[in-house]
Amino acid sequence: MTLRSKITMLVVVTFGLFIFCVYASLHYSLDQQFEEKQISIKNSATGRYENLALTMPFLEEQHLHLVGRKSIYYGAILILCSGLIFSFLLPMILEKILFRRLYSLIRSIVYITKTQDLSSTLCVSGTDEIAILAGEMNEMLLALSNEKMLRQQALQEVQELNRNLEERVQEKAVQLQKQMYTDQLTTTPNRLQLNEDMKDAEQPHLAIINVEQFRTINEFYGYQAGDDLLLELAERLIKLIEPYHYKLYRLAGDEYAILANEGNEKNFSDWMLNIHNVIEKVPFKIHGHSSYLFVTIGIAITKDKPLEKAQMALEYARQYCLPLKVYHDDLPMKETHRNNLHWIHEVQDAIQEDRVMVYYQPIMNTLTFEISKYEVLVRLLGRDGQVISPGTFLPIIKKTKLYPRLTEVVLEKSFTHFADKDVDFSINLDRKSTRLNS
């Protein structure tokens, strides 16, 4: 039964009861007016009381006004009582049928709204509109609950994916950091790690070991044999330094470094000389053949630029065919390095500032005493206006990557100068100078 039907039935029943009460009160009043009355009258002759029946005509004449008034009073009281009863019953019935269930629905909605508990249901029984509304809302709550559950699952999956990605990123970062500070061939620390470790060392003792003629080994036996040789050398060095708790690094293709943070100069240099002798006296196997390695060692015991100074000591030892050299401030290589850097910067600035000068020396024919051709010579023009001869800077520049660029400048100026001249000219070129920039 729908809510509208219940309310309609309630109104009809209430109106019918009210009509019935009004009808009953009026009927009672009429019965009082037309009812036959009996009264007792004392007989004066006999002295007895006799019953006398009175009819309506008599009442009309004697008591009509009294009976009618009482009947109206009784009917009014009955109607008033009926109205009072229904005024109390009607709200109670409406509350039971409509308002109580509606209030229950509203309380449930308020509870769900405050607690956000979508798993709750609206418990309203029946088949009326309120029950239908509650059922629709329950379906909506179920759909929202399922959607919330799906969102939570999706959020958990995203969080799990983020955690996995973070772990993978961290692992990859660790791997990349390890690769950045580790030599890929020997798995020993590289130059970057050496620079970091030297910052923490109080008094670093650094030795650089260079394998002599390693390029020849690569060209004769192949690069794989060269890699195997470097790997075997690293393993031997690790075993040699293990009792002393020193650390091995690979700096370049044929260079290793050993870092110590304790000891004195004599002990460290003696120990490195012992390593030199062990390496050169014990043969290495290359393609089944025994082969001996020759190494040179440069040592620096200082906190100030130890890697640079050990490299200078190494170059000095290689230049003078020494097995080992310890760096000191009076080492001649220090001034040589300073001079080399000066001319490298000077030539680089001269190229950029167009201070490279080209001279054309005529070559005379001894038979005809005529100029047969010109030889191109290079010079530098100093900032003070003096001309600098090539013997000062050219031997240094030939060992750097500036030499092809300097040759390119000389060629450009020479071809520009002889472009409109019918004469031969020559330029002395080194093999490195043919590797010009495109």
CSV table of C-alpha atoms in Angstrom, one decimal:
chain,number,residue,atom,x,y,z
A,1,MET,CA,0.0,0.0,0.0
A,2,THR,CA,1.4,3.4,-1.0
A,3,LEU,CA,1.8,6.3,1.4
A,4,ARG,CA,-0.9,8.3,-0.4
A,5,SER,CA,-3.3,5.4,0.0
A,6,LYS,CA,-2.6,5.1,3.7
A,7,ILE,CA,-3.1,8.9,4.3
A,8,THR,CA,-6.3,8.8,2.2
A,9,MET,CA,-7.6,5.9,4.2
A,10,LEU,CA,-6.7,7.6,7.5
A,11,VAL,CA,-8.6,10.8,6.5
A,12,VAL,CA,-11.7,8.8,5.3
A,13,VAL,CA,-11.8,6.7,8.5
A,14,THR,CA,-11.3,9.8,10.7
A,15,PHE,CA,-14.0,11.7,8.8
A,16,GLY,CA,-16.4,8.7,9.0
A,17,LEU,CA,-15.9,8.3,12.7
A,18,PHE,CA,-16.5,12.0,13.1
A,19,ILE,CA,-19.8,11.7,11.1
A,20,PHE,CA,-20.8,8.7,13.1
A,21,CYS,CA,-20.3,10.5,16.4
A,22,VAL,CA,-22.3,13.5,15.2
A,23,TYR,CA,-25.1,11.1,14.0
A,24,ALA,CA,-25.1,9.3,17.3
A,25,SER,CA,-25.4,12.4,19.3
A,26,LEU,CA,-28.3,13.7,17.2
A,27,HIS,CA,-30.0,10.4,17.4
A,28,TYR,CA,-29.7,10.3,21.1
A,29,SER,CA,-31.2,13.8,21.4
A,30,LEU,CA,-34.2,12.8,19.3
A,31,ASP,CA,-34.7,9.6,21.3
A,32,GLN,CA,-34.8,11.7,24.4
A,33,GLN,CA,-37.4,13.9,22.9
A,34,PHE,CA,-39.7,11.1,21.6
A,35,GLU,CA,-39.2,8.5,24.3
A,36,GLU,CA,-42.3,7.7,26.4
A,37,LYS,CA,-41.9,8.8,30.0
A,38,GLN,CA,-43.5,7.2,33.1
A,39,ILE,CA,-44.0,9.2,36.3
A,40,SER,CA,-45.4,8.1,39.7
A,41,ILE,CA,-48.4,10.2,41.1
A,42,LYS,CA,-49.9,9.7,44.6
A,43,ASN,CA,-53.6,9.0,44.7
A,44,SER,CA,-55.3,11.2,47.3
A,45,ALA,CA,-58.3,8.9,47.7
A,46,THR,CA,-56.4,5.7,48.2
A,47,GLY,CA,-53.2,7.1,49.4
A,48,ARG,CA,-51.1,5.0,46.9
A,49,TYR,CA,-48.6,5.9,44.2
A,50,GLU,CA,-49.6,5.0,40.7
A,51,ASN,CA,-47.5,5.0,37.5
A,52,LEU,CA,-48.7,7.3,34.8
A,53,ALA,CA,-47.4,7.1,31.2
A,54,LEU,CA,-46.7,10.4,29.6
A,55,THR,CA,-46.6,10.8,25.9
A,56,MET,CA,-45.0,13.4,23.6
A,57,PRO,CA,-47.8,15.8,23.5
A,58,PHE,CA,-47.6,16.0,27.2
A,59,LEU,CA,-43.8,16.5,27.1
A,60,GLU,CA,-44.2,19.2,24.6
A,61,GLU,CA,-46.5,21.0,26.8
A,62,GLN,CA,-44.7,20.4,30.1
A,63,HIS,CA,-41.1,19.5,29.6
A,64,LEU,CA,-40.0,20.1,26.0
A,65,HIS,CA,-37.7,22.9,26.8
A,66,LEU,CA,-36.0,21.0,29.6
A,67,VAL,CA,-35.5,17.7,27.6
A,68,GLY,CA,-34.3,19.5,24.4
A,69,ARG,CA,-31.7,21.5,26.3
A,70,LYS,CA,-30.3,18.4,28.0
A,71,SER,CA,-30.1,16.6,24.7
A,72,ILE,CA,-28.2,19.4,23.1
A,73,TYR,CA,-25.8,19.5,26.1
A,74,TYR,CA,-25.2,15.7,25.9
A,75,GLY,CA,-24.6,15.9,22.1
A,76,ALA,CA,-22.2,18.8,22.4
A,77,ILE,CA,-20.2,17.0,25.1
A,78,LEU,CA,-20.0,13.9,23.0
A,79,ILE,CA,-18.9,15.8,19.9
A,80,LEU,CA,-16.2,17.6,22.0
A,81,CYS,CA,-14.9,14.4,23.5
A,82,SER,CA,-14.8,12.8,20.0
A,83,GLY,CA,-12.8,15.8,18.7
A,84,LEU,CA,-10.4,15.7,21.6
A,85,ILE,CA,-9.8,12.0,21.2
A,86,PHE,CA,-9.2,12.3,17.4
A,87,SER,CA,-7.0,15.3,17.9
A,88,PHE,CA,-4.7,13.1,20.0
A,89,LEU,CA,-5.0,10.0,18.0
A,90,LEU,CA,-4.5,11.6,14.6
A,91,PRO,CA,-0.9,12.9,15.2
A,92,MET,CA,0.0,9.6,16.8
A,93,ILE,CA,-1.3,7.7,13.8
A,94,LEU,CA,0.4,10.1,11.4
A,95,GLU,CA,3.7,9.8,13.3
A,96,LYS,CA,3.5,6.1,13.3
A,97,ILE,CA,2.5,5.9,9.6
A,98,LEU,CA,4.6,8.7,8.2
A,99,PHE,CA,6.7,10.9,10.4
A,100,ARG,CA,8.5,8.2,12.5
A,101,ARG,CA,9.6,6.3,9.4
A,102,LEU,CA,10.6,9.6,7.7
A,103,TYR,CA,12.5,10.7,10.8
A,104,SER,CA,14.3,7.3,10.9
A,105,LEU,CA,15.3,7.8,7.2
A,106,ILE,CA,16.6,11.3,7.9
A,107,ARG,CA,18.6,10.2,10.9
A,108,SER,CA,20.2,7.4,8.9
A,109,ILE,CA,21.1,9.8,6.1
A,110,VAL,CA,22.6,12.3,8.7
A,111,TYR,CA,24.6,9.4,10.3
A,112,ILE,CA,26.0,8.3,6.9
A,113,THR,CA,26.8,11.9,5.9
A,114,LYS,CA,28.8,12.5,9.1
A,115,THR,CA,30.6,9.2,9.4
A,116,GLN,CA,31.1,8.6,5.6
A,117,ASP,CA,30.2,5.0,6.3
A,118,LEU,CA,28.9,3.9,2.9
A,119,SER,CA,28.6,0.4,4.0
A,120,SER,CA,25.5,1.3,6.2
A,121,THR,CA,22.0,0.7,4.9
A,122,LEU,CA,18.7,2.5,5.4
A,123,CYS,CA,16.4,0.1,7.3
A,124,VAL,CA,12.9,1.1,6.3
A,125,SER,CA,10.4,-1.7,5.6
A,126,GLY,CA,7.2,-1.5,3.6
A,127,THR,CA,6.2,-0.8,0.0
A,128,ASP,CA,5.3,2.8,0.2
A,129,GLU,CA,7.2,5.8,-1.2
A,130,ILE,CA,9.5,6.1,1.8
A,131,ALA,CA,10.5,2.5,1.6
A,132,ILE,CA,11.0,2.9,-2.2
A,133,LEU,CA,13.1,6.0,-1.5
A,134,ALA,CA,15.1,4.1,1.1
A,135,GLY,CA,15.7,1.2,-1.3
A,136,GLU,CA,16.9,3.6,-4.1
A,137,MET,CA,19.2,5.3,-1.6
A,138,ASN,CA,20.5,1.9,-0.5
A,139,GLU,CA,21.3,1.0,-4.1
A,140,MET,CA,23.0,4.4,-4.4
A,141,LEU,CA,25.0,3.7,-1.3
A,142,LEU,CA,26.0,0.3,-2.5
A,143,ALA,CA,27.1,1.8,-5.8
A,144,LEU,CA,29.1,4.5,-4.0
A,145,SER,CA,30.6,1.9,-1.6
A,146,ASN,CA,31.7,-0.2,-4.6
A,147,GLU,CA,33.1,2.8,-6.3
A,148,LYS,CA,34.9,3.8,-3.1
A,149,MET,CA,36.3,0.3,-2.8
A,150,LEU,CA,37.5,0.4,-6.4
A,151,ARG,CA,39.1,3.7,-5.8
A,152,GLN,CA,40.8,2.4,-2.7
A,153,GLN,CA,42.1,-0.6,-4.7
A,154,ALA,CA,43.2,1.7,-7.5
A,155,LEU,CA,44.9,3.9,-4.9
A,156,GLN,CA,46.6,1.0,-3.3
A,157,GLU,CA,47.8,-0.2,-6.7
A,158,VAL,CA,49.1,3.2,-7.5
A,159,GLN,CA,50.9,3.4,-4.1
A,160,GLU,CA,52.4,0.0,-4.6
A,161,LEU,CA,53.5,1.0,-8.1
A,162,ASN,CA,55.0,4.2,-6.7
A,163,ARG,CA,56.8,2.2,-4.0
A,164,ASN,CA,58.1,-0.2,-6.6
A,165,LEU,CA,59.2,2.7,-8.9
A,166,GLU,CA,60.9,4.4,-5.9
A,167,GLU,CA,62.7,1.2,-5.1
A,168,ARG,CA,63.8,0.7,-8.7
A,169,VAL,CA,64.9,4.4,-9.0
A,170,GLN,CA,66.9,4.1,-5.8
A,171,GLU,CA,68.4,0.8,-7.0
A,172,LYS,CA,69.2,2.4,-10.3
A,173,ALA,CA,70.6,5.5,-8.6
A,174,VAL,CA,72.9,3.3,-6.5
A,175,GLN,CA,73.9,1.4,-9.6
A,176,LEU,CA,74.6,4.6,-11.6
A,177,GLN,CA,76.6,6.0,-8.7
A,178,LYS,CA,78.5,2.8,-8.4
A,179,GLN,CA,79.2,2.8,-12.2
A,180,MET,CA,80.2,6.5,-12.0
A,181,TYR,CA,82.8,5.7,-9.3
A,182,THR,CA,83.8,2.3,-10.6
A,183,ASP,CA,86.0,1.1,-13.5
A,184,GLN,CA,83.9,-1.2,-15.6
A,185,LEU,CA,86.8,-3.5,-16.6
A,186,THR,CA,88.5,-4.2,-13.3
A,187,THR,CA,85.6,-3.2,-11.0
A,188,THR,CA,88.1,-1.1,-9.0
A,189,PRO,CA,87.4,2.5,-8.0
A,190,ASN,CA,88.2,5.1,-10.7
A,191,ARG,CA,89.6,8.6,-10.8
A,192,LEU,CA,86.4,10.2,-9.5
A,193,GLN,CA,86.4,8.0,-6.4
A,194,LEU,CA,90.2,8.8,-5.9
A,195,ASN,CA,89.5,12.5,-5.9
A,196,GLU,CA,86.7,12.0,-3.3
A,197,ASP,CA,88.9,9.8,-1.1
A,198,MET,CA,91.8,12.2,-1.3
A,199,LYS,CA,89.6,14.9,0.1
A,200,ASP,CA,89.1,12.9,3.3
A,201,ALA,CA,92.7,11.8,3.6
A,202,GLU,CA,94.8,13.7,6.2
A,203,GLN,CA,98.2,13.0,4.6
A,204,PRO,CA,97.6,11.2,1.3
A,205,HIS,CA,100.4,9.0,0.0
A,206,LEU,CA,99.7,8.6,-3.7
A,207,ALA,CA,101.5,6.4,-6.3
A,208,ILE,CA,100.7,6.3,-10.0
A,209,ILE,CA,101.7,3.1,-11.9
A,210,ASN,CA,102.0,3.3,-15.6
A,211,VAL,CA,102.4,0.3,-18.0
A,212,GLU,CA,105.0,1.1,-20.5
A,213,GLN,CA,104.4,0.3,-24.2
A,214,PHE,CA,100.9,-0.8,-23.5
A,215,ARG,CA,99.7,0.5,-26.9
A,216,THR,CA,102.2,-1.9,-28.6
A,217,ILE,CA,100.6,-4.8,-26.6
A,218,ASN,CA,97.1,-3.8,-27.8
A,219,GLU,CA,98.3,-3.5,-31.4
A,220,PHE,CA,100.2,-6.7,-31.5
A,221,TYR,CA,98.0,-9.0,-29.4
A,222,GLY,CA,94.6,-7.3,-29.8
A,223,TYR,CA,92.5,-5.2,-27.4
A,224,GLN,CA,91.0,-8.3,-25.7
A,225,ALA,CA,94.4,-9.5,-24.7
A,226,GLY,CA,95.2,-6.0,-23.5
A,227,ASP,CA,92.1,-6.0,-21.3
A,228,ASP,CA,92.9,-9.4,-19.9
A,229,LEU,CA,96.4,-8.1,-19.1
A,230,LEU,CA,95.1,-5.1,-17.3
A,231,LEU,CA,92.6,-7.2,-15.3
A,232,GLU,CA,95.4,-9.6,-14.3
A,233,LEU,CA,97.6,-6.7,-13.2
A,234,ALA,CA,94.8,-5.3,-11.1
A,235,GLU,CA,94.3,-8.6,-9.4
A,236,ARG,CA,98.0,-8.8,-8.6
A,237,LEU,CA,98.1,-5.3,-7.2
A,238,ILE,CA,95.1,-5.9,-5.0
A,239,LYS,CA,96.8,-9.0,-3.5
A,240,LEU,CA,100.0,-7.0,-2.9
A,241,ILE,CA,98.4,-4.1,-1.1
A,242,GLU,CA,95.9,-6.1,0.8
A,243,PRO,CA,98.1,-6.6,4.0
A,244,TYR,CA,98.6,-2.8,4.2
A,245,HIS,CA,94.9,-1.9,3.8
A,246,TYR,CA,95.7,0.4,0.9
A,247,LYS,CA,93.3,1.1,-1.9
A,248,LEU,CA,93.7,0.5,-5.7
A,249,TYR,CA,92.3,2.7,-8.4
A,250,ARG,CA,92.3,2.6,-12.2
A,251,LEU,CA,92.9,6.1,-13.6
A,252,ALA,CA,93.2,5.4,-17.4
A,253,GLY,CA,93.8,2.7,-19.9
A,254,ASP,CA,97.3,1.8,-18.7
A,255,GLU,CA,97.5,3.7,-15.4
A,256,TYR,CA,96.7,2.6,-11.8
A,257,ALA,CA,96.9,4.5,-8.6
A,258,ILE,CA,97.5,3.4,-5.0
A,259,LEU,CA,96.4,5.6,-2.1
A,260,ALA,CA,97.6,5.3,1.5
A,261,ASN,CA,96.8,7.5,4.4
A,262,GLU,CA,99.6,6.7,6.8
A,263,GLY,CA,103.3,5.9,6.9
A,264,ASN,CA,106.3,7.9,6.0
A,265,GLU,CA,107.9,8.7,2.7
A,266,LYS,CA,110.8,6.2,2.8
A,267,ASN,CA,108.6,3.3,3.8
A,268,PHE,CA,106.0,4.1,1.2
A,269,SER,CA,108.6,4.6,-1.6
A,270,ASP,CA,110.5,1.4,-0.6
A,271,TRP,CA,107.3,-0.5,-0.7
A,272,MET,CA,106.3,0.8,-4.1
A,273,LEU,CA,109.7,0.0,-5.4
A,274,ASN,CA,109.1,-3.6,-4.2
A,275,ILE,CA,105.9,-3.6,-6.1
A,276,HIS,CA,107.7,-2.4,-9.2
A,277,ASN,CA,110.2,-5.3,-9.0
A,278,VAL,CA,107.5,-7.9,-8.4
A,279,ILE,CA,105.5,-6.8,-11.4
A,280,GLU,CA,108.5,-6.7,-13.8
A,281,LYS,CA,110.0,-10.0,-12.6
A,282,VAL,CA,106.8,-12.2,-12.7
A,283,PRO,CA,105.7,-12.8,-16.2
A,284,PHE,CA,102.1,-12.5,-17.5
A,285,LYS,CA,100.4,-14.9,-19.8
A,286,ILE,CA,99.2,-13.5,-23.1
A,287,HIS,CA,97.7,-16.0,-25.5
A,288,GLY,CA,99.6,-18.8,-23.8
A,289,HIS,CA,103.0,-17.0,-24.1
A,290,SER,CA,104.9,-15.5,-21.1
A,291,SER,CA,105.4,-11.8,-21.4
A,292,TYR,CA,106.9,-9.3,-19.1
A,293,LEU,CA,105.5,-5.9,-18.2
A,294,PHE,CA,107.6,-2.8,-17.6
A,295,VAL,CA,106.1,-0.1,-15.3
A,296,THR,CA,107.0,3.3,-14.1
A,297,ILE,CA,105.9,4.8,-10.8
A,298,GLY,CA,105.4,8.4,-9.7
A,299,ILE,CA,104.8,9.2,-6.0
A,300,ALA,CA,103.4,12.3,-4.3
A,301,ILE,CA,103.1,12.7,-0.5
A,302,THR,CA,101.2,15.9,0.0
A,303,LYS,CA,97.7,17.3,0.6
A,304,ASP,CA,98.1,20.0,-2.1
A,305,LYS,CA,97.2,18.6,-5.5
A,306,PRO,CA,98.6,15.1,-4.9
A,307,LEU,CA,97.3,13.7,-8.2
A,308,GLU,CA,98.8,16.4,-10.3
A,309,LYS,CA,102.2,16.2,-8.5
A,310,ALA,CA,102.3,12.4,-8.7
A,311,GLN,CA,101.7,12.7,-12.5
A,312,MET,CA,104.6,15.2,-12.8
A,313,ALA,CA,106.8,12.7,-10.9
A,314,LEU,CA,105.7,9.9,-13.2
A,315,GLU,CA,106.5,12.0,-16.3
A,316,TYR,CA,109.9,12.8,-14.9
A,317,ALA,CA,110.6,9.1,-14.2
A,318,ARG,CA,109.6,8.2,-17.7
A,319,GLN,CA,111.7,10.9,-19.3
A,320,TYR,CA,114.8,9.8,-17.5
A,321,CYS,CA,114.0,6.0,-17.6
A,322,LEU,CA,113.7,5.7,-13.8
A,323,PRO,CA,111.7,3.0,-12.1
A,324,LEU,CA,110.3,5.4,-9.6
A,325,LYS,CA,110.3,9.0,-8.7
A,326,VAL,CA,109.0,10.9,-5.6
A,327,TYR,CA,107.8,14.4,-6.2
A,328,HIS,CA,109.5,17.3,-4.5
A,329,ASP,CA,109.1,21.1,-4.9
A,330,ASP,CA,112.5,21.3,-6.6
A,331,LEU,CA,111.6,18.9,-9.3
A,332,PRO,CA,112.5,20.4,-12.7
A,333,MET,CA,109.3,19.0,-14.3
A,334,LYS,CA,107.3,21.5,-12.3
A,335,GLU,CA,108.8,24.4,-14.3
A,336,THR,CA,108.4,22.4,-17.5
A,337,HIS,CA,104.7,22.0,-16.8
A,338,ARG,CA,104.3,25.6,-16.1
A,339,ASN,CA,106.1,26.5,-19.3
A,340,ASN,CA,104.0,24.1,-21.3
A,341,LEU,CA,100.7,25.4,-19.9
A,342,HIS,CA,101.9,29.0,-20.7
A,343,TRP,CA,102.5,28.3,-24.4
A,344,ILE,CA,99.3,26.3,-24.8
A,345,HIS,CA,97.3,29.2,-23.5
A,346,GLU,CA,99.4,31.7,-25.5
A,347,VAL,CA,98.8,29.8,-28.8
A,348,GLN,CA,95.1,29.3,-28.1
A,349,ASP,CA,94.7,33.1,-27.5
A,350,ALA,CA,96.7,33.9,-30.6
A,351,ILE,CA,94.4,31.8,-32.8
A,352,GLN,CA,91.3,33.4,-31.3
A,353,GLU,CA,92.8,37.0,-31.6
A,354,ASP,CA,94.3,36.4,-35.1
A,355,ARG,CA,97.9,36.8,-34.0
A,356,VAL,CA,99.2,33.9,-36.0
A,357,MET,CA,101.6,35.2,-38.6
A,358,VAL,CA,102.6,33.5,-41.8
A,359,TYR,CA,106.0,34.2,-43.4
A,360,TYR,CA,106.8,33.2,-47.0
A,361,GLN,CA,110.5,32.4,-47.4
A,362,PRO,CA,111.6,32.4,-51.1
A,363,ILE,CA,113.5,29.4,-52.4
A,364,MET,CA,116.1,30.4,-55.1
A,365,ASN,CA,117.0,28.3,-58.1
A,366,THR,CA,120.8,28.0,-58.0
A,367,LEU,CA,121.1,27.8,-61.7
A,368,THR,CA,118.9,30.7,-62.8
A,369,PHE,CA,119.1,32.6,-59.5
A,370,GLU,CA,115.3,33.1,-59.7
A,371,ILE,CA,112.6,32.4,-57.1
A,372,SER,CA,111.3,29.0,-57.9
A,373,LYS,CA,108.8,28.7,-55.0
A,374,TYR,CA,108.1,29.8,-51.4
A,375,GLU,CA,108.2,28.0,-48.1
A,376,VAL,CA,105.5,28.9,-45.6
A,377,LEU,CA,106.7,29.5,-42.0
A,378,VAL,CA,104.6,30.2,-39.0
A,379,ARG,CA,105.2,32.8,-36.3
A,380,LEU,CA,103.3,34.2,-33.4
A,381,LEU,CA,102.9,37.9,-32.7
A,382,GLY,CA,103.1,38.6,-29.0
A,383,ARG,CA,100.9,41.1,-27.3
A,384,ASP,CA,104.0,43.4,-26.9
A,385,GLY,CA,104.5,43.4,-30.7
A,386,GLN,CA,107.5,41.0,-30.7
A,387,VAL,CA,107.6,38.1,-33.2
A,388,ILE,CA,107.9,34.7,-31.5
A,389,SER,CA,109.8,32.0,-33.4
A,390,PRO,CA,108.2,28.5,-33.8
A,391,GLY,CA,111.0,26.8,-31.9
A,392,THR,CA,109.6,28.3,-28.7
A,393,PHE,CA,106.1,27.0,-28.9
A,394,LEU,CA,105.7,24.5,-31.8
A,395,PRO,CA,107.3,21.4,-30.1
A,396,ILE,CA,104.8,21.8,-27.2
A,397,ILE,CA,101.8,22.4,-29.4
A,398,LYS,CA,102.5,19.3,-31.5
A,399,LYS,CA,101.7,17.2,-28.4
A,400,THR,CA,98.3,18.8,-28.0
A,401,LYS,CA,95.0,19.0,-29.9
A,402,LEU,CA,95.8,22.6,-30.8
A,403,TYR,CA,98.3,21.6,-33.5
A,404,PRO,CA,95.6,20.6,-36.2
A,405,ARG,CA,93.8,23.9,-35.5
A,406,LEU,CA,97.1,25.9,-35.9
A,407,THR,CA,97.9,24.1,-39.1
A,408,GLU,CA,94.4,24.9,-40.4
A,409,VAL,CA,95.0,28.6,-39.8
A,410,VAL,CA,98.3,28.5,-41.6
A,411,LEU,CA,96.7,26.7,-44.6
A,412,GLU,CA,93.8,29.2,-44.8
A,413,LYS,CA,96.2,32.2,-44.8
A,414,SER,CA,98.6,30.6,-47.3
A,415,PHE,CA,95.9,29.7,-49.8
A,416,THR,CA,94.4,33.2,-49.5
A,417,HIS,CA,97.8,34.8,-50.0
A,418,PHE,CA,98.7,32.7,-53.1
A,419,ALA,CA,95.2,32.6,-54.6
A,420,ASP,CA,96.0,35.2,-57.3
A,421,LYS,CA,99.6,34.3,-57.7
A,422,ASP,CA,101.0,31.9,-60.2
A,423,VAL,CA,103.8,30.5,-58.0
A,424,ASP,CA,104.4,27.3,-56.1
A,425,PHE,CA,104.6,27.2,-52.3
A,426,SER,CA,105.3,24.4,-49.8
A,427,ILE,CA,104.1,23.8,-46.2
A,428,ASN,CA,105.8,21.4,-43.8
A,429,LEU,CA,103.0,19.3,-42.3
A,430,ASP,CA,103.2,16.7,-39.5
A,431,ARG,CA,101.1,13.6,-39.5
A,432,LYS,CA,98.8,15.0,-36.8
A,433,SER,CA,98.2,18.1,-38.8
A,434,THR,CA,96.3,16.2,-41.4
A,435,ARG,CA,93.5,15.5,-38.9
A,436,LEU,CA,91.9,18.8,-39.5
A,437,ASN,CA,88.5,19.8,-38.3
A,438,SER,CA,85.8,19.4,-41.0
